Tab-separated table of C-alpha atoms in Angstrom:
chain	number	residue	atom	x	y	z
N	1	ALA	CA	102.912	189.198	19.221
N	2	GLN	CA	104.231	192.015	21.159
N	3	SER	CA	106.029	192.062	25.110
N	4	VAL	CA	107.531	194.583	27.178
N	5	THR	CA	109.732	193.935	30.017
N	6	GLN	CA	110.567	196.265	32.623
N	7	LEU	CA	114.137	195.484	33.946
N	8	ASP	CA	113.061	196.838	37.368
N	9	SER	CA	110.367	196.648	39.529
N	10	HIS	CA	112.031	199.092	42.600
N	11	VAL	CA	113.861	201.837	41.646
N	12	SER	CA	115.378	204.620	44.545
N	13	VAL	CA	117.303	207.788	43.754
N	14	SER	CA	118.419	211.103	45.934
N	15	GLU	CA	116.717	214.087	44.995
N	16	GLY	CA	118.877	216.154	42.327
N	17	THR	CA	120.341	212.646	40.985
N	18	PRO	CA	119.633	211.140	37.776
N	19	VAL	CA	116.908	209.250	36.964
N	20	LEU	CA	117.066	205.571	35.050
N	21	LEU	CA	114.090	203.282	34.471
N	22	ARG	CA	115.137	200.758	31.740
N	23	CYS	CA	112.604	198.901	29.552
N	24	ASN	CA	113.145	196.312	26.316
N	25	TYR	CA	110.664	194.984	23.822
N	26	SER	CA	109.466	193.134	21.732
N	27	SER	CA	107.633	193.613	18.702
N	28	SER	CA	106.485	191.776	15.255
N	29	TYR	CA	106.009	195.319	13.966
N	30	SER	CA	107.320	198.781	14.022
N	31	PRO	CA	106.832	199.663	16.895
N	32	SER	CA	105.170	203.134	18.939
N	33	LEU	CA	106.131	202.955	22.408
N	34	PHE	CA	105.105	204.918	25.884
N	35	TRP	CA	105.666	205.865	28.708
N	36	TYR	CA	103.184	206.376	31.928
N	37	VAL	CA	103.192	207.314	35.285
N	38	GLN	CA	100.613	206.841	37.852
N	39	HIS	CA	100.079	208.804	41.053
N	40	PRO	CA	98.560	206.614	43.876
N	41	ASN	CA	95.306	206.259	43.251
N	42	LYS	CA	95.426	208.060	39.759
N	43	GLY	CA	94.469	207.198	36.667
N	44	LEU	CA	97.757	207.109	34.164
N	45	GLN	CA	99.426	210.241	32.367
N	46	LEU	CA	100.926	209.644	28.899
N	47	LEU	CA	104.816	211.034	29.429
N	48	LEU	CA	105.590	210.741	26.353
N	49	LYS	CA	105.514	208.745	23.260
N	50	TYR	CA	107.788	207.359	20.379
N	51	THR	CA	105.748	207.179	16.456
N	52	SER	CA	109.182	206.260	14.331
N	53	ALA	CA	110.718	209.974	14.290
N	54	ALA	CA	112.771	211.512	15.879
N	55	THR	CA	114.705	208.187	18.375
N	56	LEU	CA	114.831	211.033	21.421
N	57	VAL	CA	111.733	211.744	22.718
N	58	LYS	CA	110.967	214.307	24.963
N	59	GLY	CA	108.451	214.348	27.243
N	60	ILE	CA	106.701	216.438	30.445
N	61	ASN	CA	108.639	217.265	33.387
N	62	GLY	CA	111.591	217.323	32.053
N	63	PHE	CA	111.778	213.265	31.200
N	64	GLU	CA	112.892	211.619	28.234
N	65	ALA	CA	113.672	208.609	26.760
N	66	GLU	CA	115.620	206.944	23.691
N	67	PHE	CA	114.712	204.527	20.807
N	68	LYS	CA	117.087	202.249	20.176
N	69	LYS	CA	116.538	199.715	17.941
N	70	SER	CA	119.627	197.444	17.845
N	71	GLU	CA	119.079	197.506	21.796
N	72	THR	CA	115.156	197.155	21.852
N	73	SER	CA	115.774	199.309	24.552
N	74	PHE	CA	113.405	202.636	24.977
N	75	HIS	CA	114.465	203.792	28.773
N	76	LEU	CA	113.481	206.793	30.034
N	77	THR	CA	115.628	208.949	31.851
N	78	LYS	CA	115.557	212.661	33.603
N	79	PRO	CA	118.889	214.247	34.046
N	80	SER	CA	117.686	215.769	38.096
N	81	ALA	CA	114.789	213.948	40.471
N	82	HIS	CA	112.239	215.629	42.262
N	83	MET	CA	110.344	214.618	44.838
N	84	SER	CA	106.807	215.041	42.900
N	85	ASP	CA	108.198	212.030	40.594
N	86	ALA	CA	107.631	209.744	43.122
N	87	ALA	CA	105.380	207.257	41.675
N	88	GLU	CA	104.906	204.254	39.241
N	89	TYR	CA	106.126	204.292	35.779
N	90	PHE	CA	104.885	201.920	33.193
N	91	CYS	CA	106.505	201.481	30.016
N	92	VAL	CA	104.581	200.306	26.659
N	93	VAL	CA	104.233	199.019	23.336
N	94	SER	CA	101.553	199.288	20.846
N	95	ASP	CA	100.002	197.071	17.832
N	96	PRO	CA	100.044	199.707	14.995
N	97	ALA	CA	96.867	202.023	13.949
N	98	GLY	CA	94.838	199.722	11.871
N	99	GLY	CA	95.933	196.248	13.041
N	100	THR	CA	93.479	193.802	13.867
N	101	SER	CA	93.796	194.625	17.573
N	102	TYR	CA	93.652	198.330	16.868
N	103	GLY	CA	95.473	199.986	18.970
N	104	LYS	CA	96.070	197.568	22.196
N	105	LEU	CA	98.501	198.642	24.270
N	106	THR	CA	100.596	195.816	26.026
N	107	PHE	CA	101.893	197.277	29.478
N	108	GLY	CA	105.260	196.613	31.053
N	109	GLN	CA	104.496	195.438	35.007
N	110	GLY	CA	105.678	199.114	36.656
N	111	THR	CA	108.438	200.228	38.041
N	112	ILE	CA	108.202	202.250	41.579
N	113	LEU	CA	110.372	204.897	41.676
N	114	THR	CA	111.412	206.797	45.275
N	115	VAL	CA	112.872	210.035	46.191
N	116	HIS	CA	114.871	210.010	48.756
N	117	PRO	CA	115.007	214.056	50.187
O	1	SER	CA	90.214	219.786	24.694
O	2	GLN	CA	89.390	216.507	25.369
O	3	THR	CA	88.680	215.085	28.894
O	4	ILE	CA	87.578	212.092	29.972
O	5	HIS	CA	85.529	211.644	33.162
O	6	GLN	CA	85.029	208.124	35.405
O	7	TRP	CA	82.482	207.654	38.025
O	8	PRO	CA	82.222	206.717	40.345
O	9	ALA	CA	85.580	207.382	41.946
O	10	THR	CA	85.075	204.403	44.394
O	11	LEU	CA	82.694	201.728	45.229
O	12	VAL	CA	82.032	198.901	48.309
O	13	GLN	CA	79.995	196.919	46.999
O	14	PRO	CA	78.900	193.136	48.449
O	15	VAL	CA	78.961	189.828	46.620
O	16	GLY	CA	76.429	188.935	44.403
O	17	SER	CA	75.479	192.757	43.819
O	18	PRO	CA	75.213	194.269	40.005
O	19	LEU	CA	77.640	196.965	38.948
O	20	SER	CA	77.642	199.927	36.526
O	21	LEU	CA	80.187	201.616	35.742
O	22	GLU	CA	80.199	204.680	33.515
O	23	CYS	CA	83.233	206.464	31.321
O	24	THR	CA	82.637	209.378	29.270
O	25	VAL	CA	84.415	211.576	26.988
O	26	GLU	CA	84.110	215.277	25.621
O	27	GLY	CA	85.799	216.924	22.737
O	28	THR	CA	86.372	214.456	20.435
O	29	SER	CA	83.480	211.998	18.355
O	30	ASN	CA	84.284	208.418	17.460
O	31	PRO	CA	86.945	207.920	19.572
O	32	ASN	CA	88.265	203.869	20.315
O	33	LEU	CA	87.615	203.459	24.125
O	34	TYR	CA	88.516	201.036	26.658
O	35	TRP	CA	88.713	199.158	30.078
O	36	TYR	CA	91.200	198.476	32.007
O	37	ARG	CA	91.596	196.633	35.257
O	38	GLN	CA	94.236	197.290	37.804
O	39	ALA	CA	94.821	194.452	40.465
O	40	ALA	CA	96.762	195.413	43.504
O	41	GLY	CA	100.830	194.863	42.799
O	42	ARG	CA	99.732	194.034	39.632
O	43	GLY	CA	99.732	195.933	35.303
O	44	LEU	CA	97.279	196.904	33.767
O	45	GLN	CA	94.839	194.615	31.968
O	46	LEU	CA	92.447	195.176	28.965
O	47	LEU	CA	88.953	194.259	29.827
O	48	PHE	CA	86.777	195.525	26.564
O	49	TYR	CA	87.528	197.570	23.689
O	50	SER	CA	84.937	199.670	21.273
O	51	VAL	CA	85.672	201.058	17.931
O	52	GLY	CA	82.013	202.599	17.919
O	53	ILE	CA	78.199	202.388	19.106
O	54	GLY	CA	76.744	198.779	20.001
O	55	GLN	CA	80.846	197.835	18.895
O	56	ILE	CA	82.359	195.507	21.715
O	57	SER	CA	85.246	193.267	21.787
O	58	SER	CA	86.229	191.038	24.724
O	59	GLU	CA	89.938	190.300	26.104
O	60	VAL	CA	89.647	188.278	28.427
O	61	PRO	CA	86.624	185.578	29.726
O	62	GLN	CA	85.365	186.734	32.829
O	63	ASN	CA	82.411	188.459	35.020
O	64	LEU	CA	82.215	191.191	33.318
O	65	SER	CA	80.329	192.880	30.449
O	66	ALA	CA	80.790	196.193	28.429
O	67	SER	CA	78.326	198.755	26.444
O	68	ARG	CA	78.506	201.117	24.549
O	69	PRO	CA	74.897	203.062	23.910
O	70	GLN	CA	76.426	206.860	22.689
O	71	ASP	CA	79.391	207.625	20.894
O	72	ARG	CA	81.216	209.359	23.966
O	73	GLN	CA	79.365	206.845	26.350
O	74	PHE	CA	81.058	203.019	27.617
O	75	ILE	CA	79.922	201.178	30.173
O	76	LEU	CA	81.297	198.266	32.396
O	77	SER	CA	78.901	196.314	33.923
O	78	SER	CA	78.282	192.508	36.324
O	79	LYS	CA	74.731	190.907	37.030
O	80	LYS	CA	76.918	189.430	40.175
O	81	LEU	CA	79.954	191.025	41.765
O	82	LEU	CA	82.624	188.202	42.564
O	83	LEU	CA	85.569	188.684	45.089
O	84	SER	CA	88.184	188.591	42.436
O	85	ASP	CA	86.495	191.701	40.553
O	86	SER	CA	87.492	193.941	43.353
O	87	GLY	CA	90.403	197.045	41.804
O	88	PHE	CA	91.195	199.875	39.970
O	89	TYR	CA	89.119	200.262	36.766
O	90	LEU	CA	90.562	202.973	34.296
O	91	CYS	CA	88.708	203.970	30.929
O	92	ALA	CA	91.323	205.140	28.149
O	93	TRP	CA	90.527	206.786	24.617
O	94	SER	CA	92.898	206.772	22.050
O	95	HIS	CA	94.279	209.290	19.595
O	96	ARG	CA	96.686	208.985	17.142
O	97	GLY	CA	98.144	205.230	18.689
O	98	ALA	CA	98.356	206.933	21.697
O	99	GLN	CA	96.382	206.070	24.702
O	100	TYR	CA	94.375	208.848	27.337
O	101	PHE	CA	93.226	207.472	30.719
O	102	GLY	CA	90.752	208.825	33.592
O	103	PRO	CA	90.709	209.154	37.009
O	104	GLY	CA	89.150	205.194	37.646
O	105	THR	CA	87.239	203.790	39.631
O	106	ARG	CA	88.304	202.231	42.730
O	107	LEU	CA	85.969	198.709	43.578
O	108	LEU	CA	86.026	197.097	46.636
O	109	VAL	CA	83.881	193.653	46.501
O	110	LEU	CA	83.060	192.159	50.263
C-alpha cells in the first residue's frame, strides 16, 4: 500500500521569499513521486517528477524537489515566490508501471499556497 | 504534441437526470486513461481507469459508469444523478509514469 501526507494544508509567504511545501510518503515499492499544481477551476499541471534517477529534481517555473529515501520525504521548494505561484499543490506517489494498479496515483490532500505582495 | 480535451467545461443538471462527460486525447495511441472526481476542499479520487478499448476498471462503487468506445475517447456516464455527484471531474492520460490532466468539467447537481 502507498500513501502520501502533505504536512501543511495552507502555507503563506511573501513575494520574493522562499517556498517550502512538505510531503512525506510511504510505499512498498521503489516509488515514483510527482508534484502537481492546480490553479482555481483548472486542471492539474505536472510540475516535476522523480523516477529513480537524480534525487534532486528540477521542474517548471523554478520549482525543485529532493527525494530523501531515509526520511521518506519529497519536499517542494522554490527560492523566490511569485504572485503567480499562488495555487494548490499536490504531492503524488505512483505504483510502479506494470503492476496490477496500472500506474495508479495516490494523491496527498493538497497544500494551498498564498503569496502576499 | 499531446493534448487532452474535456467537455463540457461546466454543467448544471437536476437530480435524477442522466450524465455524459467526454474526454478525448490527441497525439498519442493506446493511452491509459483515467477519470477522477475532486470534491470541494478535498483531494482527487480515482473513479475509473482504462488500459484499452472496452476495458474499464472501477475503483469505487458509485452511481457512475465509464466507457471507452474508441482508443482515445473516454466517457463518464450516469443514468440518474445524485446531489453527491456534484464536483470537478478530471480526465487524465499517462505516459512514462506521469499523468497529464485535462481542463476538467465542473458539475453541479441541483
